Structures are given as structure tokens and as C-alpha cells.
Amino acid sequence: MASCVRFELNRWFRSVLFFTVLLIGLACSAINLLESIQRAAELKQLNLEAVELGMEINPSCTGFSLFISWIALHPTGSGSMLFYLILPILSAIPYGWSYCWDRKTGYYHQVITRMGRKSYFVAKNLAVFISGGLAAGLPVLMDLLACAMFLPDRAVRISDNLLPILNYALGARLLYTNRWWYAVLWCGLTFLWGGAFSCLCILPGTRFRLGTLTVLTPFAVVLAADALIRSVGEVLERKTFSILELPRPGSTSFSPGWAVVLILILLMILTLAVGYWRMVKHELE
């Protein structure tokens, strides 16, 4: 089984789609970085003008930090909004197509005769989870390092009005006490979200023969779930959250910490459980 995982990962790392996904993610990061540098320069200029005029300096400007500009915490940035909008699709690109390819070429039947359905299922999903996690997590990590090269590493203060982080957000206290551990936490969570989104491809991948439909499935599932949650919230007159916004710590919408953890766990468990059940029932013919 380990050899199958290595083969699947090597196949992804050597594919054109691997570089395509990285370029798309890095393009979003570059857009966010350029916007952040421009915003930092504007805030600095405002401070200088305020000093010259003898005016009081805006506290938010003096506390400007790279974490305010990080793609995960930049709610109004074009690069940030674009990246988290396409995150389900970006995560599915690396291996969403491979389910269809395996069945079209007969590779699936060759593998299960050698290692069995169970071993194939575990190895395939492990490789898919890792590839989807890297597709989502690498751009976030690279953007953090890029921001650190051009922007100051200053402590984030609660008084700064440039951050949308509220007390119910996951890790909110950690951001103000140990910002680098906060970054590690959300880089890891982004990896898990990417892996969970990519594993959604197993369900349509065993039925559809068109890779495009398989890749778009996670995005369609998230939109449908968001519509359902919104409808239930309107009936119960309760504040609702958006699954599309949960992977984004800097979201301006309602994203409580318990929802981030709960939906992520349910997404992984349900996807793997349904896929495993179909495999056991010999429906993946």
C-alpha cells in the first residue's frame, strides 16, 4: 500500500496540473502581496502627513503588521477573496481527474487485482488528501513568508481596527498572544480543509466519466450546503455561517470556532465513510 501512495504522489508531483495549481495559488498570493505593500505605503504616508500637521497618529496605522496583510487575514484583498472563493476547486484539481482516468484506462481494475479494494481505497484517498492539502496550504504558507520579506513583524493589537477577528473566531486569543503559532495553526487547518475538499471527488469520480464535473463537485457541494444552512437559519431565525468562509480565519462573516472544527470533521468522516461503504458493497465496478 505504501508503494501505491508513493506512486500516486509522484504522479501528481510530475504532472502539469501540479504546476498549474501552484501558479494559480501563487498568483493569488502575488496579488495580495502587491495590494498589501501598497496599503502599507499609504498608511505610512498618512502617518507622516499627520506628524507634519501636528495631528494624532491613527493607532491602527502605527501597529501595521504583516499578519494584517497575510492572505488568510486580509478580508478585503482581491487576492485573498479570489483564493478562498476557488479553494474547493483548487484543492480538487490535483487528483479529481485521476478517479476518472483510473477507470477510463482500466488502471483501477489492474490495481485492485493486485492489492485489493480496501488497500486501493486507503492508498488512493491518502494520496488525494495529501495532494489537496498541499494545493491549499502551500499558497497560504508562501504568502506568509512573502509578506514577512516586505512588511514588519509587529505585534497585533486588539485596538487595531484593520482586523476582522472577533472573540468567537478559532484561535482569536492566540493571534494576540503568539501570532506565529496562530499562523501555524491556520496553515495546518488550511491543509486539512484542502484535503477534505479533494476527498469529495471520490463520490462523483466513480460515476462520472468527465474530469471537469468531478473537479467542480466540491464547489457545488459547498454551495448547496451553504444554501441549505441559510434556509434553515431563516426558518429558525438564527445567525448562520458559510462553509465557503469557514477555511478563512479573516472572514468578515459569522465563522465561529466550533463550526470550523465541526464541519471539517463531519466533511472528512462522511466523505470517507460513504466512499468506504461503496467499496465494501462492491459498487465500484
Tab-separated table of C-alpha atoms in Angstrom:
chain	number	residue	atom	x	y	z
A	1	MET	CA	0.000	0.000	0.000
A	2	ALA	CA	2.884	2.366	0.778
A	3	SER	CA	4.262	1.874	-2.719
A	4	CYS	CA	0.863	2.774	-4.177
A	5	VAL	CA	0.772	6.010	-2.143
A	6	ARG	CA	4.283	6.907	-3.331
A	7	PHE	CA	3.320	6.196	-6.925
A	8	GLU	CA	0.192	8.342	-6.707
A	9	LEU	CA	2.066	11.251	-5.129
A	10	ASN	CA	4.912	11.012	-7.638
A	11	ARG	CA	2.367	11.025	-10.437
A	12	TRP	CA	0.922	14.256	-9.084
A	13	PHE	CA	4.252	16.000	-8.437
A	14	ARG	CA	5.320	15.287	-12.018
A	15	SER	CA	2.067	16.368	-13.631
A	16	VAL	CA	1.291	19.638	-15.363
A	17	LEU	CA	-1.666	20.130	-13.037
A	18	PHE	CA	0.682	20.328	-10.045
A	19	PHE	CA	2.432	23.361	-11.518
A	20	THR	CA	-0.899	24.803	-12.686
A	21	VAL	CA	-2.320	24.676	-9.167
A	22	LEU	CA	0.826	26.224	-7.711
A	23	LEU	CA	0.787	29.029	-10.278
A	24	ILE	CA	-2.864	29.832	-9.562
A	25	GLY	CA	-2.259	29.862	-5.815
A	26	LEU	CA	0.910	31.915	-6.123
A	27	ALA	CA	-0.857	34.355	-8.451
A	28	CYS	CA	-3.469	34.986	-5.749
A	29	SER	CA	-0.627	35.396	-3.256
A	30	ALA	CA	1.192	37.869	-5.535
A	31	ILE	CA	-1.970	39.959	-5.943
A	32	ASN	CA	-2.435	40.012	-2.180
A	33	LEU	CA	1.213	40.931	-1.584
A	34	LEU	CA	1.168	43.844	-4.035
A	35	GLU	CA	-2.036	45.188	-2.511
A	36	SER	CA	-0.576	44.857	0.987
A	37	ILE	CA	2.643	46.689	0.100
A	38	GLN	CA	0.627	49.485	-1.474
A	39	ARG	CA	-1.650	49.730	1.545
A	40	ALA	CA	1.323	49.793	3.937
A	41	ALA	CA	2.892	52.632	1.923
A	42	GLU	CA	-0.358	54.594	2.014
A	43	LEU	CA	-0.711	54.163	5.780
A	44	LYS	CA	2.907	55.225	6.288
A	45	GLN	CA	2.317	58.332	4.201
A	46	LEU	CA	-0.770	59.156	6.265
A	47	ASN	CA	1.320	58.913	9.426
A	48	LEU	CA	3.967	61.243	8.021
A	49	GLU	CA	1.382	63.782	6.970
A	50	ALA	CA	-0.272	63.584	10.402
A	51	VAL	CA	3.057	64.241	12.141
A	52	GLU	CA	3.791	67.217	9.907
A	53	LEU	CA	0.399	68.724	10.679
A	54	GLY	CA	0.723	68.024	14.388
A	55	MET	CA	-2.239	65.648	14.336
A	56	GLU	CA	-2.688	62.492	16.371
A	57	ILE	CA	-1.462	59.354	14.629
A	58	ASN	CA	-4.020	56.665	13.878
A	59	PRO	CA	-3.243	53.735	16.264
A	60	SER	CA	-4.200	51.248	13.575
A	61	CYS	CA	-1.549	52.674	11.259
A	62	THR	CA	1.226	52.554	13.827
A	63	GLY	CA	0.509	48.907	14.596
A	64	PHE	CA	0.554	47.787	10.970
A	65	SER	CA	1.847	44.202	10.866
A	66	LEU	CA	2.491	41.579	8.226
A	67	PHE	CA	-0.265	39.472	9.799
A	68	ILE	CA	-2.820	42.116	8.871
A	69	SER	CA	-1.725	41.665	5.254
A	70	TRP	CA	-1.432	37.868	5.283
A	71	ILE	CA	-3.771	36.334	2.700
A	72	ALA	CA	-5.624	34.458	5.450
A	73	LEU	CA	-6.330	37.652	7.413
A	74	HIS	CA	-6.808	40.166	4.601
A	75	PRO	CA	-10.609	40.213	4.219
A	76	THR	CA	-10.849	42.993	1.633
A	77	GLY	CA	-7.908	41.973	-0.535
A	78	SER	CA	-8.672	40.843	-4.084
A	79	GLY	CA	-6.092	38.052	-3.922
A	80	SER	CA	-7.462	36.771	-0.626
A	81	MET	CA	-11.095	36.808	-1.744
A	82	LEU	CA	-10.261	35.075	-5.034
A	83	PHE	CA	-8.134	32.384	-3.368
A	84	TYR	CA	-10.738	31.372	-0.804
A	85	LEU	CA	-13.517	31.520	-3.391
A	86	ILE	CA	-11.804	28.955	-5.617
A	87	LEU	CA	-10.285	26.940	-2.746
A	88	PRO	CA	-12.622	23.909	-3.182
A	89	ILE	CA	-11.841	23.804	-6.910
A	90	LEU	CA	-8.128	24.410	-6.384
A	91	SER	CA	-7.973	21.536	-3.898
A	92	ALA	CA	-9.806	19.186	-6.256
A	93	ILE	CA	-7.703	19.879	-9.354
A	94	PRO	CA	-4.646	17.750	-8.428
A	95	TYR	CA	-6.492	14.457	-8.166
A	96	GLY	CA	-10.120	14.976	-9.084
A	97	TRP	CA	-9.300	13.980	-12.629
A	98	SER	CA	-7.425	10.845	-11.548
A	99	TYR	CA	-10.554	8.937	-10.485
A	100	CYS	CA	-11.948	9.264	-13.996
A	101	TRP	CA	-8.564	8.493	-15.555
A	102	ASP	CA	-8.117	5.323	-13.472
A	103	ARG	CA	-11.446	3.944	-14.605
A	104	LYS	CA	-11.189	5.013	-18.230
A	105	THR	CA	-7.791	3.412	-18.718
A	106	GLY	CA	-8.521	0.264	-16.702
A	107	TYR	CA	-5.839	1.140	-14.141
A	108	TYR	CA	-8.378	0.721	-11.334
A	109	HIS	CA	-9.067	-2.935	-12.190
A	110	GLN	CA	-5.368	-3.717	-12.517
A	111	VAL	CA	-4.602	-2.303	-9.081
A	112	ILE	CA	-7.449	-3.935	-7.159
A	113	THR	CA	-6.497	-7.368	-8.519
A	114	ARG	CA	-3.020	-6.910	-7.016
A	115	MET	CA	-3.714	-5.117	-3.736
A	116	GLY	CA	-7.444	-5.418	-3.152
A	117	ARG	CA	-10.216	-2.847	-2.932
A	118	LYS	CA	-9.576	-1.866	0.669
A	119	SER	CA	-5.866	-1.185	0.192
A	120	TYR	CA	-6.552	0.755	-3.005
A	121	PHE	CA	-9.212	2.859	-1.282
A	122	VAL	CA	-6.929	3.733	1.644
A	123	ALA	CA	-3.893	4.458	-0.543
A	124	LYS	CA	-5.848	6.483	-3.079
A	125	ASN	CA	-7.621	8.627	-0.512
A	126	LEU	CA	-4.435	9.214	1.447
A	127	ALA	CA	-2.689	10.452	-1.691
A	128	VAL	CA	-5.703	12.569	-2.662
A	129	PHE	CA	-5.919	14.086	0.829
A	130	ILE	CA	-2.221	14.996	0.870
A	131	SER	CA	-2.276	16.464	-2.640
A	132	GLY	CA	-5.395	18.526	-1.944
A	133	GLY	CA	-3.967	19.713	1.366
A	134	LEU	CA	-0.741	20.862	-0.267
A	135	ALA	CA	-2.640	22.600	-3.062
A	136	ALA	CA	-4.498	24.645	-0.440
A	137	GLY	CA	-1.827	25.033	2.226
A	138	LEU	CA	1.271	25.874	0.200
A	139	PRO	CA	-0.019	29.200	-1.221
A	140	VAL	CA	-1.070	30.306	2.285
A	141	LEU	CA	2.341	29.453	3.701
A	142	MET	CA	4.197	31.034	0.785
A	143	ASP	CA	2.155	34.219	1.136
A	144	LEU	CA	3.029	34.453	4.839
A	145	LEU	CA	6.749	34.126	4.064
A	146	ALA	CA	6.490	36.638	1.202
A	147	CYS	CA	4.742	39.177	3.442
A	148	ALA	CA	7.457	38.660	6.060
A	149	MET	CA	10.053	39.744	3.483
A	150	PHE	CA	8.453	43.141	2.817
A	151	LEU	CA	6.329	44.019	5.844
A	152	PRO	CA	7.238	44.448	9.533
A	153	ASP	CA	6.591	41.694	12.064
A	154	ARG	CA	4.780	43.703	14.715
A	155	ALA	CA	2.501	42.506	17.463
A	156	VAL	CA	-1.166	42.549	16.549
A	157	ARG	CA	-3.255	44.608	18.960
A	158	ILE	CA	-6.904	44.269	19.838
A	159	SER	CA	-7.284	48.013	19.332
A	160	ASP	CA	-6.311	47.681	15.653
A	161	ASN	CA	-9.449	48.105	13.585
A	162	LEU	CA	-7.837	46.569	10.488
A	163	LEU	CA	-8.551	43.004	11.615
A	164	PRO	CA	-11.973	41.315	11.451
A	165	ILE	CA	-11.061	38.728	14.126
A	166	LEU	CA	-13.746	38.547	16.813
A	167	ASN	CA	-13.685	36.692	20.124
A	168	TYR	CA	-15.703	33.722	18.800
A	169	ALA	CA	-13.192	33.047	15.982
A	170	LEU	CA	-10.974	29.985	16.276
A	171	GLY	CA	-7.610	30.902	17.832
A	172	ALA	CA	-8.503	34.588	18.288
A	173	ARG	CA	-6.697	34.827	21.643
A	174	LEU	CA	-3.645	33.061	20.208
A	175	LEU	CA	-3.353	35.705	17.472
A	176	TYR	CA	-2.793	38.430	20.058
A	177	THR	CA	-0.539	36.391	22.361
A	178	ASN	CA	1.546	34.300	19.949
A	179	ARG	CA	0.899	35.306	16.355
A	180	TRP	CA	3.338	32.825	14.787
A	181	TRP	CA	1.681	29.848	16.464
A	182	TYR	CA	-1.605	31.248	15.202
A	183	ALA	CA	-0.162	31.194	11.686
A	184	VAL	CA	0.987	27.586	12.154
A	185	LEU	CA	-2.489	26.643	13.387
A	186	TRP	CA	-4.258	28.082	10.371
A	187	CYS	CA	-1.707	26.786	7.853
A	188	GLY	CA	-2.435	23.338	9.253
A	189	LEU	CA	-6.194	23.884	9.168
A	190	THR	CA	-5.982	25.084	5.572
A	191	PHE	CA	-4.138	21.861	4.721
A	192	LEU	CA	-6.940	19.837	6.342
A	193	TRP	CA	-9.642	21.811	4.523
A	194	GLY	CA	-7.895	21.256	1.201
A	195	GLY	CA	-7.625	17.539	1.881
A	196	ALA	CA	-11.287	17.324	2.894
A	197	PHE	CA	-12.442	19.177	-0.232
A	198	SER	CA	-10.337	16.974	-2.506
A	199	CYS	CA	-11.736	13.762	-0.987
A	200	LEU	CA	-15.221	14.852	-2.057
A	201	CYS	CA	-14.132	13.905	-5.574
A	202	ILE	CA	-14.328	10.186	-4.817
A	203	LEU	CA	-18.128	10.162	-4.978
A	204	PRO	CA	-18.604	11.647	-8.479
A	205	GLY	CA	-15.291	10.245	-9.688
A	206	THR	CA	-16.641	6.702	-9.562
A	207	ARG	CA	-19.664	7.639	-11.668
A	208	PHE	CA	-18.766	10.484	-13.990
A	209	ARG	CA	-16.500	9.988	-16.970
A	210	LEU	CA	-15.756	13.697	-17.319
A	211	GLY	CA	-12.955	15.035	-15.114
A	212	THR	CA	-14.316	18.587	-15.175
A	213	LEU	CA	-17.514	17.527	-13.411
A	214	THR	CA	-15.508	15.695	-10.779
A	215	VAL	CA	-13.302	18.718	-10.084
A	216	LEU	CA	-16.295	21.061	-9.790
A	217	THR	CA	-18.172	18.756	-7.412
A	218	PRO	CA	-16.626	20.063	-4.125
A	219	PHE	CA	-17.544	23.632	-5.081
A	220	ALA	CA	-21.095	22.586	-5.974
A	221	VAL	CA	-21.464	20.634	-2.719
A	222	VAL	CA	-20.292	23.620	-0.664
A	223	LEU	CA	-22.709	25.986	-2.429
A	224	ALA	CA	-25.602	23.561	-1.923
A	225	ALA	CA	-24.737	23.101	1.761
A	226	ASP	CA	-24.495	26.870	2.231
A	227	ALA	CA	-27.944	27.320	0.681
A	228	LEU	CA	-29.379	24.641	2.960
A	229	ILE	CA	-27.810	26.153	6.092
A	230	ARG	CA	-29.054	29.605	5.109
A	231	SER	CA	-32.594	28.310	4.581
A	232	VAL	CA	-32.644	26.524	7.933
A	233	GLY	CA	-31.300	29.652	9.626
A	234	GLU	CA	-34.062	31.779	8.116
A	235	VAL	CA	-36.732	29.352	9.296
A	236	LEU	CA	-35.297	29.171	12.818
A	237	GLU	CA	-34.376	32.876	12.781
A	238	ARG	CA	-30.789	32.086	13.748
A	239	LYS	CA	-27.487	33.531	12.614
A	240	THR	CA	-25.847	31.168	10.103
A	241	PHE	CA	-22.351	30.594	8.770
A	242	SER	CA	-20.990	29.846	5.309
A	243	ILE	CA	-18.904	26.719	4.702
A	244	LEU	CA	-17.096	28.604	1.936
A	245	GLU	CA	-15.934	31.151	4.544
A	246	LEU	CA	-15.004	28.716	7.338
A	247	PRO	CA	-11.482	27.935	5.985
A	248	ARG	CA	-10.728	31.670	6.048
A	249	PRO	CA	-9.745	32.979	9.519
A	250	GLY	CA	-10.048	36.583	8.371
A	251	SER	CA	-13.611	36.222	7.152
A	252	THR	CA	-15.930	39.148	7.837
A	253	SER	CA	-18.931	36.804	8.035
A	254	PHE	CA	-20.047	34.817	11.073
A	255	SER	CA	-17.478	31.966	11.414
A	256	PRO	CA	-17.445	30.593	14.979
A	257	GLY	CA	-14.618	28.302	16.020
A	258	TRP	CA	-16.908	25.397	16.843
A	259	ALA	CA	-18.323	25.477	13.294
A	260	VAL	CA	-14.819	25.369	11.758
A	261	VAL	CA	-13.900	22.241	13.707
A	262	LEU	CA	-17.304	20.524	13.483
A	263	ILE	CA	-17.864	20.982	9.750
A	264	LEU	CA	-14.280	19.978	8.948
A	265	ILE	CA	-14.569	16.748	10.939
A	266	LEU	CA	-18.016	15.915	9.532
A	267	LEU	CA	-16.825	16.588	5.996
A	268	MET	CA	-13.905	14.180	6.335
A	269	ILE	CA	-15.848	11.468	8.168
A	270	LEU	CA	-18.889	11.469	5.873
A	271	THR	CA	-16.821	11.511	2.692
A	272	LEU	CA	-14.590	8.626	3.757
A	273	ALA	CA	-17.490	6.656	5.267
A	274	VAL	CA	-19.617	6.839	2.115
A	275	GLY	CA	-16.642	6.008	-0.105
A	276	TYR	CA	-15.651	3.052	2.063
A	277	TRP	CA	-19.232	1.764	2.181
A	278	ARG	CA	-19.464	1.802	-1.592
A	279	MET	CA	-16.163	-0.029	-1.844
A	280	VAL	CA	-17.254	-2.705	0.633
A	281	LYS	CA	-20.558	-3.167	-1.192
A	282	HIS	CA	-18.583	-3.742	-4.424
A	283	GLU	CA	-20.265	-0.824	-6.138
A	284	LEU	CA	-17.008	0.481	-7.619
A	285	GLU	CA	-17.104	-1.851	-10.575
